[in-house]
Tab-separated table of C-alpha atoms and ligand atoms in Angstrom:
chain	number	residue	atom	x	y	z
N	1	MET	CA	-23.800	-27.649	7.013
N	2	ASP	CA	-20.445	-29.542	7.093
N	3	CYS	CA	-17.615	-27.040	6.367
N	4	SER	CA	-14.988	-29.679	7.317
N	5	SER	CA	-15.219	-31.560	4.301
N	6	THR	CA	-13.574	-31.209	0.831
N	7	PRO	CA	-15.429	-28.345	-0.826
N	8	PRO	CA	-17.771	-29.898	-3.801
N	9	ALA	CA	-16.144	-29.691	-7.015
N	10	PRO	CA	-16.981	-27.262	-9.652
N	11	PRO	CA	-19.788	-28.378	-11.662
N	12	VAL	CA	-18.675	-29.728	-14.998
N	13	HIS	CA	-21.764	-30.244	-16.892
N	14	ARG	CA	-24.378	-28.426	-15.664
N	15	ALA	CA	-24.478	-25.421	-12.968
N	16	SER	CA	-25.619	-26.717	-9.313
N	17	GLY	CA	-26.997	-24.000	-7.572
N	18	HIS	CA	-27.409	-25.555	-4.136
N	19	LYS	CA	-23.698	-26.710	-4.072
N	20	ALA	CA	-22.061	-23.181	-5.001
N	21	LEU	CA	-24.252	-21.598	-2.285
N	22	VAL	CA	-22.890	-24.044	0.322
N	23	GLY	CA	-19.296	-23.555	-1.028
N	24	LEU	CA	-19.828	-19.734	-0.869
N	25	VAL	CA	-21.563	-19.958	2.848
N	26	CYS	CA	-18.590	-22.313	3.687
N	27	ALA	CA	-16.014	-19.904	2.280
N	28	LEU	CA	-17.524	-16.904	4.218
N	29	VAL	CA	-17.703	-18.573	7.509
N	30	LEU	CA	-13.908	-19.564	6.989
N	31	VAL	CA	-13.069	-16.134	6.259
N	32	ALA	CA	-14.952	-14.802	9.032
N	33	GLY	CA	-13.425	-17.140	11.459
N	34	SER	CA	-9.763	-16.293	10.360
N	35	ALA	CA	-10.650	-12.845	10.463
N	36	PHE	CA	-12.041	-12.369	14.203
N	37	GLY	CA	-10.513	-15.658	15.477
N	38	PRO	CA	-12.485	-17.976	18.062
N	39	PRO	CA	-14.443	-16.242	20.683
N	40	VAL	CA	-11.912	-14.877	23.321
N	41	GLU	CA	-11.428	-16.519	26.278
N	42	PRO	CA	-11.237	-13.730	29.134
N	43	ALA	CA	-7.805	-13.302	30.448
N	44	MET	CA	-8.969	-11.701	33.733
N	45	THR	CA	-12.193	-10.425	35.476
N	46	VAL	CA	-12.663	-6.718	36.626
N	47	VAL	CA	-15.636	-5.698	38.737
N	48	ILE	CA	-16.441	-2.144	38.456
N	49	ASP	CA	-18.639	-0.581	41.014
N	50	ALA	CA	-20.296	2.342	40.530
N	51	GLY	CA	-20.866	3.314	44.074
N	52	HIS	CA	-24.259	4.272	45.629
N	53	GLY	CA	-27.641	4.054	43.085
N	54	GLY	CA	-31.350	4.294	43.124
N	55	LYS	CA	-32.706	5.452	46.399
N	56	ASP	CA	-29.134	5.952	48.028
N	57	PRO	CA	-27.959	9.385	46.184
N	58	GLY	CA	-24.551	9.269	47.604
N	59	ASN	CA	-23.409	12.421	48.871
N	60	LEU	CA	-25.480	15.632	47.455
N	61	GLY	CA	-22.255	17.857	46.908
N	62	THR	CA	-22.740	21.657	46.893
N	63	GLY	CA	-26.400	21.520	46.439
N	64	ARG	CA	-26.346	23.306	43.395
N	65	TYR	CA	-27.334	20.770	40.739
N	66	LYS	CA	-29.941	17.910	40.945
N	67	THR	CA	-27.083	15.350	40.322
N	68	THR	CA	-25.804	13.679	43.218
N	69	GLU	CA	-22.687	11.287	43.717
N	70	LYS	CA	-24.371	8.329	42.271
N	71	ASP	CA	-24.970	10.118	38.781
N	72	ILE	CA	-21.223	10.813	38.453
N	73	THR	CA	-20.148	7.088	39.700
N	74	LEU	CA	-22.562	5.469	37.225
N	75	SER	CA	-21.201	8.036	34.480
N	76	VAL	CA	-17.324	7.221	35.184
N	77	ALA	CA	-17.852	3.524	35.721
N	78	LYS	CA	-19.880	3.166	32.440
N	79	LYS	CA	-17.230	4.984	30.457
N	80	THR	CA	-14.297	3.309	31.997
N	81	ALA	CA	-15.881	-0.023	31.278
N	82	ALA	CA	-16.318	0.630	27.664
N	83	TYR	CA	-12.820	1.957	27.099
N	84	ILE	CA	-11.578	-1.322	28.567
N	85	GLU	CA	-14.373	-3.783	26.540
N	86	GLU	CA	-13.188	-1.605	23.300
N	87	ARG	CA	-9.551	-1.493	23.861
N	88	ILE	CA	-8.873	-5.131	25.433
N	89	PRO	CA	-11.450	-7.669	24.719
N	90	ASP	CA	-9.701	-10.463	26.629
N	91	VAL	CA	-10.980	-8.696	29.835
N	92	ARG	CA	-14.503	-9.536	30.938
N	93	VAL	CA	-16.010	-6.368	32.500
N	94	VAL	CA	-18.589	-7.080	35.182
N	95	MET	CA	-20.727	-3.829	36.220
N	96	THR	CA	-22.453	-4.140	39.834
N	97	ARG	CA	-24.743	-1.922	38.369
N	98	THR	CA	-25.742	-0.353	34.932
N	99	GLY	CA	-28.641	1.991	35.842
N	100	ASP	CA	-30.113	3.852	38.821
N	101	THR	CA	-30.564	0.833	40.773
N	102	TYR	CA	-29.630	0.279	44.155
N	103	PRO	CA	-27.692	-3.087	45.047
N	104	THR	CA	-27.076	-3.400	48.374
N	105	LEU	CA	-23.055	-3.629	49.718
N	106	PRO	CA	-23.810	-7.169	50.258
N	107	ASP	CA	-24.830	-7.543	46.465
N	108	ARG	CA	-22.209	-5.822	45.344
N	109	VAL	CA	-19.674	-8.084	47.055
N	110	ARG	CA	-21.622	-11.158	45.848
N	111	ILE	CA	-21.368	-9.924	42.268
N	112	ALA	CA	-17.545	-9.693	42.646
N	113	ASN	CA	-16.990	-12.939	44.532
N	114	ASP	CA	-19.496	-15.008	42.534
N	115	ALA	CA	-17.812	-13.807	39.391
N	116	LYS	CA	-14.652	-14.918	40.643
N	117	ALA	CA	-13.203	-11.526	39.613
N	118	ASP	CA	-9.558	-10.917	39.407
N	119	LEU	CA	-10.034	-6.956	40.569
N	120	LEU	CA	-12.468	-4.734	42.225
N	121	LEU	CA	-12.678	-1.088	41.560
N	122	SER	CA	-14.993	0.810	43.263
N	123	ILE	CA	-15.940	4.566	42.052
N	124	HIS	CA	-17.126	7.083	44.465
N	125	CYS	CA	-16.918	11.041	44.892
N	126	ASP	CA	-15.940	12.757	48.415
N	127	SER	CA	-17.314	15.217	50.456
N	128	PHE	CA	-16.532	17.202	53.383
N	129	THR	CA	-18.118	19.963	55.919
N	130	LYS	CA	-15.787	22.629	54.307
N	131	SER	CA	-16.024	23.790	50.618
N	132	SER	CA	-12.639	24.456	50.116
N	133	ALA	CA	-11.577	20.438	50.619
N	134	VAL	CA	-10.319	18.996	47.274
N	135	GLY	CA	-8.269	16.227	45.690
N	136	SER	CA	-8.455	12.488	44.830
N	137	SER	CA	-7.872	9.754	47.005
N	138	SER	CA	-7.764	6.021	46.673
N	139	PHE	CA	-8.206	3.791	49.209
N	140	VAL	CA	-7.249	0.126	49.988
N	141	MET	CA	-8.371	-2.420	52.895
N	142	GLY	CA	-6.163	-1.727	56.004
N	143	LEU	CA	-6.193	-0.559	59.455
N	144	GLY	CA	-6.451	3.068	58.554
N	145	LYS	CA	-7.068	5.007	61.957
N	146	SER	CA	-6.536	8.663	60.322
N	147	GLU	CA	-9.331	11.207	60.546
N	148	THR	CA	-9.655	10.912	57.127
N	149	SER	CA	-9.663	7.133	56.527
N	150	LEU	CA	-12.355	7.114	59.455
N	151	ARG	CA	-14.609	9.908	57.878
N	152	VAL	CA	-14.495	8.472	54.370
N	153	ALA	CA	-14.930	5.005	55.734
N	154	SER	CA	-17.882	6.220	57.829
N	155	GLN	CA	-19.573	7.799	54.630
N	156	GLU	CA	-19.118	4.981	52.230
N	157	ASN	CA	-20.196	2.080	54.751
N	158	ALA	CA	-23.387	4.249	55.890
N	159	ALA	CA	-25.444	2.045	53.528
N	160	ILE	CA	-24.791	-0.979	55.194
N	161	PHE	CA	-26.458	0.130	58.541
N	162	GLU	CA	-29.984	0.322	56.819
N	163	GLU	CA	-29.823	-3.411	55.871
N	164	ALA	CA	-31.272	-6.382	57.556
N	165	ASP	CA	-28.220	-8.291	57.346
N	166	PRO	CA	-25.118	-6.291	57.759
N	167	GLN	CA	-23.003	-9.854	58.259
N	168	GLY	CA	-21.835	-8.621	61.516
N	169	PHE	CA	-19.962	-5.913	60.135
N	170	ASP	CA	-18.927	-3.246	62.654
N	171	PRO	CA	-15.805	-1.098	61.908
N	172	ASP	CA	-15.695	-0.116	65.315
N	173	ASP	CA	-15.413	-3.568	66.584
N	174	PRO	CA	-11.402	-4.204	66.492
N	175	ASP	CA	-11.927	-7.924	66.254
N	176	THR	CA	-14.054	-7.571	63.250
N	177	PHE	CA	-11.924	-5.379	61.853
N	178	ILE	CA	-8.607	-6.777	62.159
N	179	ALA	CA	-9.867	-10.280	60.920
N	180	LEU	CA	-11.440	-8.308	57.589
N	181	ALA	CA	-7.841	-6.550	57.507
N	182	LEU	CA	-5.936	-9.980	57.645
N	183	LYS	CA	-8.108	-11.823	55.328
N	184	GLN	CA	-7.509	-8.794	52.833
N	185	GLU	CA	-3.502	-8.888	53.871
N	186	ILE	CA	-2.810	-11.159	50.972
N	187	TYR	CA	-4.134	-8.796	48.232
N	188	LEU	CA	-2.870	-5.832	49.623
N	189	GLY	CA	0.317	-5.643	47.564
N	190	ARG	CA	-1.605	-5.602	44.307
N	191	SER	CA	-4.349	-3.352	45.705
N	192	LEU	CA	-1.796	-0.740	46.796
N	193	GLN	CA	0.098	-1.175	43.306
N	194	LEU	CA	-3.056	-0.386	41.274
N	195	ALA	CA	-4.153	2.374	43.929
N	196	GLU	CA	-0.649	4.339	43.123
N	197	ALA	CA	-1.190	3.879	39.370
N	198	ILE	CA	-4.376	5.518	39.783
N	199	GLN	CA	-3.357	8.310	41.777
N	200	THR	CA	-0.149	8.701	39.486
N	201	GLN	CA	-2.712	9.084	36.741
N	202	PHE	CA	-5.015	11.262	38.333
N	203	ARG	CA	-2.014	13.653	39.349
N	204	GLU	CA	-0.264	13.735	36.444
N	205	ARG	CA	-2.391	13.311	33.402
N	206	VAL	CA	-5.531	14.832	34.977
N	207	GLY	CA	-3.730	17.571	37.147
N	208	ARG	CA	-5.954	16.743	40.188
N	209	ARG	CA	-4.830	17.411	43.512
N	210	ASP	CA	-3.285	14.236	44.776
N	211	ARG	CA	-4.391	13.147	48.558
N	212	GLY	CA	-2.566	9.898	48.087
N	213	VAL	CA	-3.273	6.350	48.706
N	214	ARG	CA	-4.714	5.618	52.321
N	215	GLN	CA	-5.961	2.329	54.125
N	216	ALA	CA	-9.600	2.268	55.324
N	217	GLY	CA	-12.238	-0.390	56.444
N	218	TYR	CA	-14.882	-0.184	53.617
N	219	TYR	CA	-17.147	-2.947	53.480
N	220	VAL	CA	-17.075	-3.943	49.771
N	221	THR	CA	-13.429	-3.897	49.724
N	222	ALA	CA	-13.015	-5.679	52.993
N	223	TYR	CA	-15.385	-8.478	52.041
N	224	SER	CA	-14.450	-9.201	48.315
N	225	ASN	CA	-11.930	-12.092	47.758
N	226	MET	CA	-9.827	-9.961	45.588
N	227	PRO	CA	-7.266	-7.136	45.085
N	228	SER	CA	-9.506	-4.025	45.483
N	229	VAL	CA	-9.398	-0.241	45.241
N	230	LEU	CA	-11.888	2.276	46.200
N	231	VAL	CA	-11.299	5.660	44.528
N	232	GLU	CA	-12.682	8.999	45.409
N	233	LEU	CA	-12.547	11.176	42.502
N	234	GLY	CA	-12.931	14.335	44.024
N	235	PHE	CA	-15.117	16.481	46.290
N	236	LEU	CA	-18.358	17.355	45.277
N	237	THR	CA	-18.662	19.685	48.004
N	238	ASN	CA	-15.930	21.888	46.307
N	239	PRO	CA	-17.851	23.956	43.676
N	240	ALA	CA	-14.953	23.555	41.177
N	241	GLU	CA	-14.246	20.110	41.803
N	242	GLU	CA	-18.210	19.452	41.313
N	243	ASP	CA	-18.106	21.333	37.926
N	244	PHE	CA	-15.400	19.302	37.055
N	245	LEU	CA	-16.680	16.052	37.857
N	246	ARG	CA	-20.043	16.603	36.116
N	247	SER	CA	-18.718	17.683	32.934
N	248	ALA	CA	-18.372	15.476	29.975
N	249	GLN	CA	-14.694	16.367	29.493
N	250	GLY	CA	-14.124	15.702	33.140
N	251	GLN	CA	-15.631	12.472	33.269
N	252	ASP	CA	-13.424	11.176	30.096
N	253	TYR	CA	-10.234	12.537	31.936
N	254	MET	CA	-11.234	10.562	35.124
N	255	SER	CA	-12.330	7.253	33.148
N	256	SER	CA	-9.471	7.581	30.610
N	257	ALA	CA	-6.886	7.773	34.145
N	258	LEU	CA	-8.409	5.036	35.507
N	259	PHE	CA	-8.345	3.011	31.983
N	260	ARG	CA	-4.764	3.596	31.497
N	261	ALA	CA	-3.716	2.705	35.273
N	262	PHE	CA	-5.945	-0.672	34.781
N	263	ARG	CA	-4.401	-1.344	31.805
N	264	ASP	CA	-0.853	-1.036	33.111
N	265	TYR	CA	-1.813	-3.196	36.052
N	266	ALA	CA	-3.732	-5.712	34.118
N	267	LYS	CA	-0.719	-6.195	31.536
N	268	GLN	CA	1.899	-6.950	34.331
N	269	TRP	CA	-0.423	-9.783	35.936
N	270	PHE	CA	-2.200	-11.312	33.008
N	271	SER	CA	-1.381	-12.054	29.624
N	272	LEU	CA	-3.446	-9.775	27.628
N	273	GLU	CA	-3.032	-10.735	23.886
N	274	SER	CA	-5.617	-8.389	22.774
N	275	ALA	CA	-4.511	-5.145	24.388
N	276	VAL	CA	-4.950	-2.725	21.560
N	277	GLN	CA	-1.691	-1.087	20.272
N	278	SER	CA	-3.600	1.465	18.158
N	279	ALA	CA	-1.570	4.734	17.047
N	280	PRO	CA	-2.876	7.796	19.733
N	281	GLU	CA	-5.454	9.918	18.029
N	282	GLU	CA	-5.246	13.570	18.801
N	283	THR	CA	-8.835	13.672	20.477
N	284	GLU	CA	-9.799	13.953	24.233
N	285	LYS	CA	-12.119	10.830	23.896
N	286	ASN	CA	-9.152	8.475	23.344
N	287	PRO	CA	-8.034	7.248	26.538
N	288	GLU	CA	-4.445	6.455	25.119
N	289	VAL	CA	-3.689	10.088	24.635
N	290	GLU	CA	-1.350	11.926	27.208
N	291	LEU	CA	-3.640	14.896	28.275
N	292	THR	CA	-2.725	18.365	29.523
N	293	PRO	CA	-3.887	19.323	32.738
N	294	SER	CA	-7.182	20.924	32.011
N	295	GLU	CA	-6.955	23.305	35.368
N	296	ASN	CA	-4.319	23.343	38.012
N	297	ILE	CA	-5.870	22.811	41.429
N	298	PRO	CA	-4.718	25.415	44.027
N	299	ALA	CA	-3.986	23.904	47.496
N	300	PRO	CA	-6.302	24.835	50.540
N	301	ALA	CA	-4.629	27.771	52.172
N	302	ALA	CA	-2.758	26.831	55.016
N	303	PRO	CA	-4.260	26.737	58.372
N	304	ALA	CA	-2.928	29.374	61.180
N	305	TRP	CA	-2.101	26.062	63.112
N	306	PHE	CA	0.629	25.419	61.160
N	307	GLU	CA	3.077	28.055	62.792
N	308	VAL	CA	3.166	25.785	65.718
N	309	LEU	CA	5.096	23.349	63.530
N	310	THR	CA	7.699	25.953	61.989
N	311	GLY	CA	11.304	25.980	64.098
N	312	ASP	CA	14.551	24.584	63.530
N	313	CYS	CA	16.636	22.537	66.396
N	314	ASN	CA	20.215	22.933	66.736
N	315	ALA	CA	20.370	21.104	69.884
N	316	GLU	CA	22.115	17.831	70.782
N	317	VAL	CA	18.908	16.069	71.447
N	318	CYS	CA	15.976	17.180	69.242
N	319	PHE	CA	12.230	16.347	69.519
N	320	SER	CA	9.976	15.667	66.767
N	321	ILE	CA	6.318	14.356	66.209
N	322	GLN	CA	5.612	11.195	64.659
N	323	ALA	CA	2.073	12.451	63.048
N	324	ALA	CA	1.315	9.139	61.128
N	325	SER	CA	2.593	5.774	59.950
N	326	GLN	CA	0.929	3.547	57.306
N	327	ARG	CA	1.637	1.241	54.474
N	328	SER	CA	0.478	3.171	51.662
N	329	ARG	CA	2.127	6.656	50.241
N	330	ALA	CA	0.242	9.586	51.050
N	331	PRO	CA	1.165	12.917	51.265
N	332	LEU	CA	0.383	14.300	54.857
N	333	VAL	CA	-2.611	16.719	54.527
N	334	THR	CA	-4.935	18.226	56.516
N	335	ALA	CA	-8.658	16.855	56.116
N	336	GLU	CA	-9.314	19.976	53.351
N	337	GLY	CA	-6.001	18.736	51.616
N	338	ALA	CA	-3.342	21.533	52.728
N	339	ASP	CA	-0.043	19.889	52.767
N	340	ILE	CA	1.608	19.710	56.411
N	341	PRO	CA	4.925	21.715	56.279
N	342	ASN	CA	8.208	20.479	57.313
N	343	VAL	CA	7.365	16.693	56.924
N	344	VAL	CA	10.091	13.846	57.040
N	345	VAL	CA	8.952	10.555	55.552
N	346	GLN	CA	11.220	7.609	56.798
N	347	GLN	CA	10.711	4.124	55.137
N	348	VAL	CA	10.925	1.424	58.111
N	349	GLY	CA	10.092	-1.821	56.019
N	350	SER	CA	6.913	-1.530	54.419
N	351	VAL	CA	6.053	1.080	56.636
N	352	HIS	CA	6.201	4.880	56.021
N	353	LYS	CA	6.626	7.190	58.804
N	354	TYR	CA	5.846	10.591	58.590
N	355	ARG	CA	7.672	12.972	61.046
N	356	VAL	CA	6.673	16.710	61.564
N	357	GLY	CA	8.820	19.474	63.225
N	358	SER	CA	11.839	19.824	65.052
N	359	THR	CA	12.581	21.383	68.400
N	360	GLY	CA	15.003	21.222	71.106
N	361	SER	CA	12.164	22.149	73.813
N	362	TYR	CA	10.258	19.277	75.221
N	363	ALA	CA	7.107	21.375	76.157
N	364	ALA	CA	7.195	22.868	72.719
N	365	ALA	CA	7.081	19.499	71.056
N	366	CYS	CA	4.186	18.542	73.399
N	367	GLN	CA	2.332	21.330	72.013
N	368	MET	CA	2.967	20.385	68.181
N	369	ARG	CA	1.715	16.733	69.423
N	370	ASP	CA	-1.444	18.288	71.052
N	371	THR	CA	-2.106	20.552	67.855
N	372	LEU	CA	-1.727	17.563	65.547
N	373	ARG	CA	-4.056	15.565	67.767
N	374	ARG	CA	-6.747	18.223	67.629
N	375	ASN	CA	-6.285	18.791	63.888
N	376	GLY	CA	-6.889	15.161	62.187
N	377	PHE	CA	-4.112	13.258	63.717
N	378	PRO	CA	-4.975	11.491	66.720
N	379	ASP	CA	-2.097	8.928	66.973
N	380	ALA	CA	0.725	11.809	67.051
N	381	PHE	CA	3.468	11.300	69.586
N	382	VAL	CA	6.700	12.818	70.741
N	383	VAL	CA	9.848	11.208	69.443
N	384	ALA	CA	13.575	11.856	70.465
N	385	PHE	CA	16.711	12.022	68.380
N	386	GLU	CA	20.047	12.819	69.180
N	387	GLY	CA	22.031	13.497	65.752
N	388	ASP	CA	20.339	11.137	63.314
N	389	GLN	CA	19.828	8.356	65.951
N	390	ARG	CA	16.300	7.951	67.431
N	391	ILE	CA	16.596	7.555	71.028
N	392	PRO	CA	14.037	6.436	73.850
N	393	LEU	CA	12.253	9.418	75.233
N	394	GLN	CA	13.080	9.003	78.728
N	395	GLU	CA	16.704	8.828	77.715
N	396	ALA	CA	16.144	12.285	75.837
N	397	LEU	CA	14.299	13.853	79.150
N	398	LYS	CA	17.334	12.950	81.281
N	399	LYS	CA	19.954	14.261	79.032
N	400	GLY	CA	17.885	17.483	78.356
N	401	ARG	CA	17.936	17.950	82.426
N	402	ASN	CA	21.762	17.660	82.500
V	1	ZN	ZN1	-19.893	7.280	47.949
């Protein structure tokens, strides 16, 4: 049927049923074409990876329910994908799984790389040996040496060591790790930007406890050739957080938060003509709506060792502890999520340095350092200051003797 030619002239002497039908169909096709436009060329591709699946249940949470991490990651991944597809049709969404299946970690990377994706979002849930640990984190690829980075990386990478071909991946091998981190370095800025946006959404719109953005060596984010973020929605070993993340409302909230963070990121880097500008509706199902935090998550109780970090320094030379330094912004918290007190954050170039405590006594500083090292900050070391000026430790010790 040729619709581009002039429509047939109206019959003059006798009705032509066939011609009238062709004209009607052409008109309908033209109307339909103008209403819906040509098939939308995707402006970008996002891969959404629901962690674990099939024979790999992920973490088992508190053990009160049959559902495990793999069920929650799939549910949140599907809801997030549906929000994006509904509201930003010129974004192509690719899922690494849509059912209870087990793509290996290399399979997931292959799916993302073959799709020439512009972004990879991997969704997981955290676990810890103590049920008090609480909060949401986002991870980007990098040299994360904190206890949290190493713990989470080993949990999420566990599946790779059951594979026949782990591609030589050994997160404990510094050469492998540094090479992978350097490869991801070109994507780090964008990965950090999305991760920050996700954490802001989790904190401000869903009222989750914000454990910040960290760098860690995940297999999936390490080998994918695109900006990538791995989110830990919360701790399934914490009864309240597990109940929240299992609930339909909790999953709607978290998916909405992921959708909004993604939309803001995508709008900045891609021309998304189809981004829907619909008026918000007063429904929890609408991801555009700003939600009132459903609950306030209390911080875990301060452990007794925090006492070592208190005190002030009025001396000429003061000692302090550099507990951590990292590219990303993250509150300095214990493994359980309690805020370390008396933290001073100093940004030097693109690195944030986290300093804790202040004392005129070098011995007290060493005690602070050792306490921090024992409690999740293995790289803690003593630094010295004269006024606001950092001075070499040797010089500080010499001055202290005079
Ligand atoms: Zn996981």
